[in-house]
CSV table of C-alpha atoms and ligand atoms in Angstrom, one decimal:
chain,number,residue,atom,x,y,z
A,1,MET,CA,34.7,22.1,50.7
A,2,GLU,CA,32.7,19.2,49.4
A,3,LYS,CA,31.7,19.6,45.7
A,4,LYS,CA,27.9,18.8,45.4
A,5,ILE,CA,27.6,18.5,41.6
A,6,SER,CA,29.9,17.0,39.1
A,7,LEU,CA,30.2,17.1,35.3
A,8,ASP,CA,31.2,14.4,33.0
A,9,LEU,CA,31.9,15.3,29.4
A,10,GLY,CA,33.5,12.0,28.5
A,11,LYS,CA,30.6,10.9,26.3
A,12,SER,CA,29.8,14.4,24.9
A,13,GLN,CA,32.0,14.3,21.8
A,14,ILE,CA,33.4,17.6,22.9
A,15,ASN,CA,37.1,17.4,23.3
A,16,GLU,CA,39.1,19.1,26.0
A,17,GLU,CA,40.9,21.2,23.4
A,18,SER,CA,37.8,22.8,22.1
A,19,ILE,CA,36.8,23.7,25.7
A,20,LEU,CA,40.2,25.2,26.6
A,21,LYS,CA,40.2,27.5,23.5
A,22,PHE,CA,37.6,29.5,25.3
A,23,GLN,CA,39.8,30.3,28.4
A,24,GLU,CA,40.3,33.9,27.5
A,25,ARG,CA,36.7,34.6,26.8
A,26,ALA,CA,35.7,32.8,30.0
A,27,ASP,CA,38.1,35.0,31.9
A,28,HIS,CA,36.4,38.1,30.4
A,29,ILE,CA,32.9,36.8,31.0
A,30,HIS,CA,33.8,36.0,34.6
A,31,ALA,CA,35.2,39.5,35.2
A,32,LYS,CA,32.1,41.0,33.7
A,33,LEU,CA,29.7,38.8,35.8
A,34,HIS,CA,31.6,39.7,39.0
A,35,SER,CA,32.2,43.3,38.2
A,36,GLY,CA,29.0,44.5,39.9
A,37,LYS,CA,28.4,46.8,37.0
A,38,GLU,CA,26.2,44.6,34.8
A,39,ALA,CA,22.4,44.9,35.2
A,40,TYR,CA,20.8,42.0,36.9
A,41,THR,CA,23.9,40.3,38.2
A,42,GLY,CA,23.0,40.9,41.8
A,43,TRP,CA,22.5,37.1,42.2
A,44,VAL,CA,26.2,36.5,41.7
A,45,ASP,CA,27.1,37.4,45.2
A,46,TYR,CA,23.6,37.7,46.8
A,47,ALA,CA,24.1,34.6,49.0
A,48,MET,CA,27.5,35.9,50.2
A,49,GLU,CA,25.9,39.2,51.3
A,50,LEU,CA,22.6,37.9,52.7
A,51,SER,CA,22.3,39.1,56.1
A,52,GLU,CA,21.7,37.1,59.3
A,53,ASP,CA,18.9,39.5,60.1
A,54,LEU,CA,17.0,38.7,56.8
A,55,ILE,CA,17.6,34.9,57.2
A,56,SER,CA,16.2,35.1,60.8
A,57,GLU,CA,13.2,37.2,59.6
A,58,ILE,CA,12.4,34.6,56.9
A,59,GLU,CA,12.6,31.8,59.4
A,60,GLU,CA,10.4,33.6,61.9
A,61,VAL,CA,7.7,34.4,59.3
A,62,ALA,CA,7.9,30.8,58.1
A,63,ALA,CA,7.5,29.5,61.6
A,64,ASP,CA,4.4,31.8,62.1
A,65,VAL,CA,2.9,30.5,58.8
A,66,ARG,CA,3.3,26.9,59.9
A,67,LYS,CA,1.4,27.6,63.0
A,68,GLU,CA,-1.4,29.8,61.6
A,69,CYS,CA,-2.4,27.7,58.5
A,70,THR,CA,-3.1,24.2,57.3
A,71,ALA,CA,-2.7,25.2,53.6
A,72,PHE,CA,-0.1,27.5,52.1
A,73,VAL,CA,-0.8,28.8,48.6
A,74,ILE,CA,2.2,30.1,46.6
A,75,LEU,CA,1.0,32.5,43.8
A,76,GLY,CA,3.5,33.3,41.0
A,77,ILE,CA,4.7,32.3,37.6
A,78,GLY,CA,8.1,31.5,36.0
A,79,GLY,CA,11.0,32.6,38.1
A,80,SER,CA,8.6,33.7,40.9
A,81,TYR,CA,7.6,30.1,41.7
A,82,LEU,CA,9.5,27.4,39.8
A,83,GLY,CA,12.7,27.5,42.0
A,84,ALA,CA,10.7,27.1,45.2
A,85,ARG,CA,8.7,24.3,43.7
A,86,ALA,CA,11.8,22.6,42.4
A,87,CYS,CA,13.3,22.7,45.9
A,88,ILE,CA,10.2,21.6,47.7
A,89,ASP,CA,9.7,18.6,45.4
A,90,MET,CA,13.4,17.6,45.4
A,91,LEU,CA,13.7,17.7,49.2
A,92,GLY,CA,10.3,17.0,50.5
A,93,ASN,CA,7.9,14.0,50.6
A,94,THR,CA,6.4,13.5,47.2
A,95,PHE,CA,3.0,12.8,48.9
A,96,HIS,CA,3.4,15.7,51.4
A,97,ASN,CA,-0.1,17.0,51.1
A,98,GLN,CA,-1.5,13.6,52.1
A,99,VAL,CA,0.9,13.0,55.0
A,100,LYS,CA,0.2,14.3,58.5
A,101,SER,CA,2.8,16.8,59.6
A,102,ASP,CA,3.2,20.2,61.2
A,103,ILE,CA,4.0,21.6,57.7
A,104,PRO,CA,1.0,23.0,55.9
A,105,LYS,CA,-0.2,21.5,52.7
A,106,ILE,CA,1.4,23.4,49.8
A,107,TYR,CA,-0.5,24.5,46.7
A,108,TYR,CA,0.5,26.5,43.7
A,109,ALA,CA,-1.6,29.0,41.7
A,110,GLY,CA,-0.9,32.0,39.4
A,111,HIS,CA,0.9,29.9,36.9
A,112,ASN,CA,-2.0,29.1,34.7
A,113,MET,CA,-5.3,30.5,33.5
A,114,SER,CA,-7.5,27.4,33.8
A,115,SER,CA,-10.9,28.1,35.4
A,116,ALA,CA,-11.2,24.4,36.3
A,117,TYR,CA,-7.9,24.5,38.2
A,118,TYR,CA,-9.0,27.5,40.3
A,119,LEU,CA,-12.5,26.3,41.0
A,120,GLU,CA,-11.1,22.9,42.1
A,121,LEU,CA,-8.4,24.4,44.2
A,122,LEU,CA,-10.8,26.8,46.0
A,123,LYS,CA,-13.1,23.9,46.8
A,124,VAL,CA,-10.1,21.9,48.2
A,125,LEU,CA,-9.3,24.9,50.4
A,126,GLU,CA,-12.7,25.5,51.8
A,127,GLY,CA,-12.1,23.4,54.8
A,128,GLU,CA,-8.5,24.6,55.4
A,129,ASP,CA,-6.9,27.6,57.2
A,130,VAL,CA,-5.2,29.3,54.4
A,131,THR,CA,-2.2,31.6,54.1
A,132,VAL,CA,-1.4,33.0,50.6
A,133,CYS,CA,2.1,34.1,49.5
A,134,VAL,CA,2.0,36.3,46.3
A,135,ILE,CA,5.3,36.6,44.5
A,136,SER,CA,5.7,39.0,41.7
A,137,LYS,CA,8.7,41.2,41.1
A,138,SER,CA,6.8,43.6,38.7
A,139,GLY,CA,3.5,43.2,40.4
A,140,THR,CA,1.8,43.4,37.1
A,141,THR,CA,2.0,39.9,35.7
A,142,ILE,CA,-1.5,39.0,34.5
A,143,GLU,CA,-1.7,35.4,35.7
A,144,THR,CA,-0.4,36.3,39.1
A,145,SER,CA,-2.6,39.5,39.5
A,146,VAL,CA,-5.7,37.6,38.5
A,147,ALA,CA,-4.9,34.8,40.9
A,148,PHE,CA,-4.2,37.2,43.7
A,149,ALA,CA,-7.6,39.0,43.1
A,150,ILE,CA,-9.3,35.6,43.3
A,151,PHE,CA,-7.6,34.7,46.5
A,152,LYS,CA,-8.2,38.0,48.2
A,153,GLU,CA,-11.9,37.5,47.6
A,154,PHE,CA,-11.7,34.0,48.9
A,155,LEU,CA,-9.8,35.2,52.0
A,156,ARG,CA,-12.1,38.1,52.6
A,157,GLU,CA,-15.0,35.7,52.6
A,158,LYS,CA,-13.3,33.4,55.0
A,159,TYR,CA,-11.7,35.8,57.4
A,160,GLY,CA,-13.5,39.2,56.9
A,161,GLU,CA,-11.4,42.3,57.5
A,162,SER,CA,-8.5,40.4,59.1
A,163,TYR,CA,-7.9,38.8,55.6
A,164,ALA,CA,-4.8,40.9,55.2
A,165,LYS,CA,-3.1,39.0,58.0
A,166,ARG,CA,-3.3,35.9,55.8
A,167,ILE,CA,-1.2,37.5,53.0
A,168,ILE,CA,2.6,37.7,52.4
A,169,ALA,CA,3.7,39.7,49.4
A,170,ILE,CA,7.2,39.3,47.9
A,171,THR,CA,7.7,42.1,45.4
A,172,ASP,CA,9.9,44.9,44.3
A,173,LYS,CA,10.9,47.4,46.9
A,174,GLU,CA,9.1,50.3,45.2
A,175,LYS,CA,8.1,49.5,41.6
A,176,GLY,CA,4.8,48.0,40.6
A,177,ILE,CA,1.3,48.0,42.2
A,178,LEU,CA,1.8,45.3,44.7
A,179,ARG,CA,4.1,47.3,47.0
A,180,PRO,CA,1.8,50.3,47.7
A,181,GLU,CA,-1.2,47.9,48.1
A,182,ALA,CA,0.8,45.8,50.6
A,183,GLN,CA,1.7,48.8,52.6
A,184,GLU,CA,-1.8,50.2,52.7
A,185,ALA,CA,-3.4,46.8,53.5
A,186,GLY,CA,-0.7,45.8,56.0
A,187,TYR,CA,0.5,42.5,54.3
A,188,ARG,CA,3.7,41.0,55.6
A,189,THR,CA,6.3,41.7,52.9
A,190,PHE,CA,9.7,40.8,51.6
A,191,GLU,CA,11.7,42.4,48.9
A,192,VAL,CA,12.7,41.0,45.5
A,193,PRO,CA,16.2,42.5,45.1
A,194,ASP,CA,16.3,45.1,42.3
A,195,SER,CA,19.5,43.6,40.9
A,196,VAL,CA,18.1,40.0,40.6
A,197,GLY,CA,15.8,38.9,37.8
A,198,GLY,CA,13.0,36.3,38.4
A,199,ARG,CA,14.7,33.1,37.2
A,200,TYR,CA,17.9,33.9,39.1
A,201,SER,CA,16.0,34.7,42.4
A,202,VAL,CA,15.7,31.4,44.1
A,203,ILE,CA,18.2,32.1,46.7
A,204,THR,CA,16.5,35.4,47.7
A,205,PRO,CA,13.2,35.7,49.7
A,206,VAL,CA,11.4,34.7,46.5
A,207,GLY,CA,12.5,31.0,47.0
A,208,LEU,CA,13.7,31.2,50.6
A,209,LEU,CA,10.4,32.1,52.3
A,210,PRO,CA,8.2,29.4,50.6
A,211,VAL,CA,10.8,26.6,51.0
A,212,ALA,CA,11.3,27.6,54.7
A,213,VAL,CA,7.5,27.2,55.2
A,214,ALA,CA,7.8,23.8,53.6
A,215,GLY,CA,10.4,22.9,56.3
A,216,VAL,CA,13.6,23.3,54.3
A,217,ASP,CA,16.7,24.4,56.2
A,218,ILE,CA,17.5,27.6,54.5
A,219,ARG,CA,20.7,28.2,56.2
A,220,GLU,CA,22.0,25.0,54.6
A,221,LEU,CA,20.6,26.1,51.3
A,222,VAL,CA,22.3,29.5,51.5
A,223,LYS,CA,25.6,27.8,52.6
A,224,GLY,CA,25.3,25.6,49.5
A,225,SER,CA,25.2,28.6,47.4
A,226,ARG,CA,28.1,30.3,49.3
A,227,ASP,CA,30.2,27.2,48.9
A,228,ALA,CA,29.5,27.1,45.2
A,229,TYR,CA,30.4,30.8,44.9
A,230,GLU,CA,33.8,30.0,46.4
A,231,LEU,CA,34.3,27.0,44.2
A,232,TYR,CA,33.2,28.6,40.9
A,233,LYS,CA,35.2,31.9,41.3
A,234,ASN,CA,38.2,30.1,39.9
A,235,THR,CA,38.0,30.9,36.2
A,236,ASP,CA,40.3,27.9,35.0
A,237,LEU,CA,38.3,25.9,32.5
A,238,LYS,CA,40.2,22.9,33.5
A,239,GLU,CA,38.5,23.0,36.8
A,240,ASN,CA,35.5,25.2,36.9
A,241,GLU,CA,32.7,22.7,36.0
A,242,ALA,CA,30.0,25.3,35.9
A,243,TYR,CA,31.9,27.3,33.2
A,244,ARG,CA,32.8,24.0,31.5
A,245,TYR,CA,29.2,23.1,31.2
A,246,GLY,CA,28.4,26.5,29.8
A,247,VAL,CA,31.1,26.2,27.1
A,248,ALA,CA,30.0,22.7,26.4
A,249,ARG,CA,26.4,23.7,25.8
A,250,TYR,CA,27.7,26.4,23.4
A,251,LEU,CA,29.7,23.8,21.6
A,252,LEU,CA,26.8,21.3,21.3
A,253,ASN,CA,25.3,23.8,19.1
A,254,ALA,CA,28.2,25.6,17.5
A,255,GLU,CA,30.4,22.6,16.8
A,256,LEU,CA,28.2,19.5,16.9
A,257,GLY,CA,25.2,21.3,15.2
A,258,LYS,CA,22.6,20.1,17.9
A,259,ASP,CA,19.6,22.3,18.4
A,260,ILE,CA,17.9,20.7,21.4
A,261,GLU,CA,19.1,19.7,24.8
A,262,CYS,CA,17.0,17.0,26.6
A,263,TYR,CA,17.3,17.2,30.3
A,264,GLU,CA,16.7,13.6,31.3
A,265,PHE,CA,16.2,12.6,34.9
A,266,TYR,CA,15.7,9.2,36.4
A,267,GLU,CA,14.7,10.4,39.9
A,268,THR,CA,11.2,11.7,39.9
A,269,LYS,CA,11.9,14.3,42.6
A,270,LEU,CA,13.9,16.2,40.0
A,271,LYS,CA,10.8,16.9,37.8
A,272,ASN,CA,10.4,20.4,38.7
A,273,LEU,CA,14.1,20.9,39.0
A,274,THR,CA,14.3,20.3,35.3
A,275,GLU,CA,11.3,22.6,34.7
A,276,TRP,CA,13.2,25.4,36.5
A,277,MET,CA,16.3,24.5,34.4
A,278,LYS,CA,14.2,24.6,31.2
A,279,GLN,CA,13.1,28.1,32.2
A,280,LEU,CA,16.5,29.3,33.2
A,281,PHE,CA,18.1,28.2,30.0
A,282,GLY,CA,15.3,28.7,27.6
A,283,GLU,CA,14.3,32.2,28.8
A,284,SER,CA,17.9,33.3,29.1
A,285,GLU,CA,19.3,32.0,25.9
A,286,GLY,CA,16.6,31.8,23.4
A,287,LYS,CA,17.2,35.2,21.7
A,288,GLN,CA,18.4,36.6,18.4
A,289,GLY,CA,17.6,33.3,16.6
A,290,GLN,CA,20.0,31.4,18.9
A,291,GLY,CA,20.0,28.9,21.8
A,292,LEU,CA,19.5,25.3,22.5
A,293,PHE,CA,15.9,24.4,22.8
A,294,PRO,CA,15.6,22.8,26.3
A,295,VAL,CA,13.2,20.0,26.8
A,296,THR,CA,12.7,17.7,29.9
A,297,VAL,CA,12.3,14.0,29.6
A,298,GLU,CA,11.1,12.1,32.6
A,299,MET,CA,12.7,8.7,32.9
A,300,THR,CA,12.0,5.9,33.0
A,301,THR,CA,8.4,7.0,32.3
A,302,GLU,CA,9.2,8.4,28.9
A,303,LEU,CA,11.3,5.5,27.8
A,304,HIS,CA,7.9,4.0,26.9
A,305,SER,CA,7.0,7.1,24.7
A,306,MET,CA,9.8,9.4,23.8
A,307,GLY,CA,12.3,6.6,24.2
A,308,GLN,CA,11.4,5.6,20.7
A,309,TYR,CA,12.0,9.1,19.2
A,310,LEU,CA,15.3,9.4,21.1
A,311,GLN,CA,16.5,6.1,19.7
A,312,GLU,CA,15.2,6.4,16.1
A,313,GLY,CA,13.9,9.9,15.4
A,314,GLN,CA,15.6,12.9,14.0
A,315,GLN,CA,19.0,13.3,15.7
A,316,ILE,CA,18.7,16.9,16.4
A,317,PHE,CA,19.3,16.7,20.1
A,318,ALA,CA,22.0,16.2,22.8
A,319,GLU,CA,21.1,14.5,26.1
A,320,THR,CA,22.0,15.8,29.5
A,321,VAL,CA,21.5,13.1,32.0
A,322,LEU,CA,20.9,14.2,35.7
A,323,ASN,CA,22.1,11.5,38.1
A,324,VAL,CA,21.7,11.5,41.9
A,325,GLU,CA,24.6,9.8,43.6
A,326,ASN,CA,22.7,9.1,46.9
A,327,THR,CA,18.9,9.5,46.9
A,328,GLY,CA,18.8,8.4,50.6
A,329,ALA,CA,16.0,6.0,49.8
A,330,HIS,CA,16.7,2.2,49.4
A,331,LEU,CA,14.1,-0.2,48.3
A,332,ALA,CA,14.9,-3.8,47.9
A,333,ILE,CA,13.5,-5.6,44.9
A,334,PRO,CA,11.2,-8.6,45.9
A,335,GLN,CA,13.2,-11.8,45.3
A,336,GLU,CA,10.2,-13.5,43.6
A,337,LEU,CA,11.4,-11.7,40.4
A,338,GLY,CA,14.6,-13.6,40.5
A,339,TYR,CA,16.8,-10.8,41.8
A,340,ASP,CA,19.0,-11.7,44.8
A,341,SER,CA,19.0,-9.6,48.0
A,342,SER,CA,21.6,-7.2,46.7
A,343,TRP,CA,19.2,-5.7,44.2
A,344,THR,CA,17.5,-2.4,45.0
A,345,MET,CA,15.4,-0.2,42.9
A,346,GLU,CA,18.3,2.4,42.8
A,347,LYS,CA,20.7,-0.2,41.4
A,348,LEU,CA,18.2,-1.2,38.8
A,349,ASN,CA,17.5,2.5,38.0
A,350,ARG,CA,21.3,3.1,37.5
A,351,ILE,CA,21.5,0.1,35.1
A,352,VAL,CA,18.6,1.3,33.1
A,353,THR,CA,20.3,4.7,32.8
A,354,GLU,CA,23.5,3.1,31.6
A,355,GLY,CA,21.6,0.9,29.2
A,356,VAL,CA,19.8,3.8,27.7
A,357,ILE,CA,22.9,6.0,27.4
A,358,GLN,CA,24.7,3.1,25.7
A,359,ALA,CA,21.9,2.4,23.2
A,360,HIS,CA,21.7,6.0,22.2
A,361,ARG,CA,25.4,6.4,21.8
A,362,GLU,CA,25.9,3.1,19.9
A,363,GLU,CA,23.3,3.7,17.3
A,364,ASN,CA,23.3,7.4,16.9
A,365,ALA,CA,26.5,8.7,18.6
A,366,THR,CA,24.2,11.1,20.6
A,367,PRO,CA,26.3,13.6,22.5
A,368,THR,CA,25.6,12.8,26.2
A,369,ILE,CA,26.6,15.0,29.1
A,370,GLU,CA,26.2,13.5,32.6
A,371,ILE,CA,25.7,15.7,35.6
A,372,THR,CA,25.7,14.0,39.0
A,373,ILE,CA,24.1,15.6,42.0
A,374,LYS,CA,25.5,14.3,45.3
A,375,ASP,CA,22.2,14.0,47.2
A,376,LEU,CA,18.8,15.5,47.8
A,377,THR,CA,19.7,18.0,50.6
A,378,ALA,CA,19.3,21.6,51.1
A,379,HIS,CA,23.0,22.3,50.8
A,380,THR,CA,23.2,20.5,47.5
A,381,PHE,CA,20.1,22.4,46.1
A,382,GLY,CA,21.7,25.7,47.0
A,383,PHE,CA,25.0,24.6,45.5
A,384,MET,CA,23.4,23.3,42.3
A,385,VAL,CA,21.3,26.4,41.7
A,386,TYR,CA,24.4,28.5,41.6
A,387,PHE,CA,26.2,25.9,39.3
A,388,PHE,CA,23.4,26.2,36.8
A,389,GLU,CA,23.1,29.9,37.0
A,390,LYS,CA,26.8,30.4,36.3
A,391,ALA,CA,26.7,27.9,33.5
A,392,CYS,CA,23.8,29.6,31.9
A,393,ALA,CA,25.4,33.1,32.1
A,394,MET,CA,28.6,31.8,30.6
A,395,CYS,CA,26.8,30.1,27.7
A,396,CYS,CA,24.7,33.2,26.9
A,397,TYR,CA,27.6,35.5,27.0
A,398,LEU,CA,29.5,33.3,24.7
A,399,ARG,CA,26.7,33.9,22.2
A,400,ASP,CA,26.7,37.6,23.0
A,401,ILE,CA,23.3,37.3,24.4
A,402,ASP,CA,22.0,39.2,27.5
A,403,PRO,CA,21.2,36.3,29.9
A,404,PHE,CA,19.0,38.5,32.1
A,405,ASP,CA,16.4,40.0,29.9
A,406,GLN,CA,13.3,38.5,28.2
A,407,PRO,CA,12.2,40.8,25.4
A,408,GLY,CA,10.1,38.1,23.8
A,409,VAL,CA,8.0,37.6,27.0
A,410,GLU,CA,7.5,41.3,27.3
A,411,LYS,CA,6.1,41.4,23.8
A,412,TYR,CA,3.2,39.0,24.6
A,413,LYS,CA,2.5,40.9,27.8
A,414,ALA,CA,2.3,44.1,25.9
A,415,ASN,CA,-0.1,42.5,23.3
A,416,VAL,CA,-2.4,41.2,26.0
A,417,LYS,CA,-2.6,44.6,27.6
A,418,GLN,CA,-3.3,46.3,24.3
A,419,ILE,CA,-6.1,43.8,23.4
A,420,ILE,CA,-7.7,44.3,26.8
A,421,LYS,CA,-7.4,48.1,26.3
A,422,ASN,CA,-9.0,47.8,22.9
A,423,GLY,CA,-11.9,46.0,24.4
B,501,PA5,O1,12.5,35.0,34.9
B,501,PA5,C1,11.8,35.9,34.8
B,501,PA5,O2,12.1,37.1,34.8
B,501,PA5,C2,10.3,35.6,34.6
B,501,PA5,O3,10.1,34.2,34.5
B,501,PA5,C3,9.5,36.1,35.7
B,501,PA5,O4,9.9,35.6,36.9
B,501,PA5,C4,8.0,35.9,35.5
B,501,PA5,O5,7.6,36.4,34.2
B,501,PA5,C5,7.1,36.5,36.6
B,501,PA5,O6,7.4,37.9,36.6
B,501,PA5,P1,6.9,38.7,38.0
B,501,PA5,O7,7.8,38.2,39.1
B,501,PA5,O8,7.2,40.2,37.6
B,501,PA5,O9,5.5,38.5,38.1
């Protein structure tokens, strides 16, 4: 089986011995994760158990959506939309909405509360045939609920009583208010599995349906996750790179005293992947006064802003550089700049990456982790998601933190409800 992601700790300042000391704990954590007894660990073998029937149903609905609409709006926040967005951006055309194709234009809403954003989006959608996919496990998230109410009104005005045919709801099988509404109104529905939390739900209908609409081969994506499952069930810390990364993150903080992990990417298509990673690690690990604070740094754009801070500011961070081995895109640099014909944008990009890593290490001894993604394909995406999810669970459990809850998020939600109730 081809490994789609590889980890290089050679410049991390973490030595092999420190990693291997955690073997016994890693074995325990692995057993716990795979026991089937821990709450919200359903994602661990979800891809392995995903039925052919469900994959086909998702493909069929996605094919119908592609035929029925010219614009597809994904409503959700956090784990309910970031994974799909990361995948669509990584695999699709950056300018997809401006390119003629049989795939509808893709828009996102429900992830902010900006009046201007909604007013402008609704205006853009006036001339389009619109299908809306609302994704909320709880069905009660305020941003998504408000967005959904706005879009139902929009669809009713556009399509009258048949508006319900323009809606797909992905929600809990029974909990929350979205499920009964969907049943009563007759929306097409998919289930968010009970045992999978939002940020671990990309390889469930939550991510699979939207990405299938966007033309992603979900069979390849699921296969990627299945292959990763096979690879990362070996608990040996000399070999399991997902667990090695989890342990390394723990040590960045515990041993090297770093508080921040900068996810740096030099391929623009990874922008929302790092947003998804930021959520995965931040929301899972930031508890009980612990956790690396994850930030994303877009290169080379931010070399001309944050590059200064990274080089000469407070050295409180470690850097995790995401490389892509083969982007599949090759652009020659015009020779008028003095480069010969062997020079491509990719080659130059790699050289800039190396130059930056070198500069930060030489002056500041910045711990640097390099993670290399093989290519920008569905198989790699599915593989990579599983890699990061396993790494995250390992790291949190090493800190004795529950990777799957978000008590801090619940607090603000409760406050908002209370303030609304109080008038
Ligand atoms: O990872 C999580 O659990 C969160 O980010 C949720 O996905 C997010 O809060 C949205 O919740 P819901 O799907 O219930 O609307």
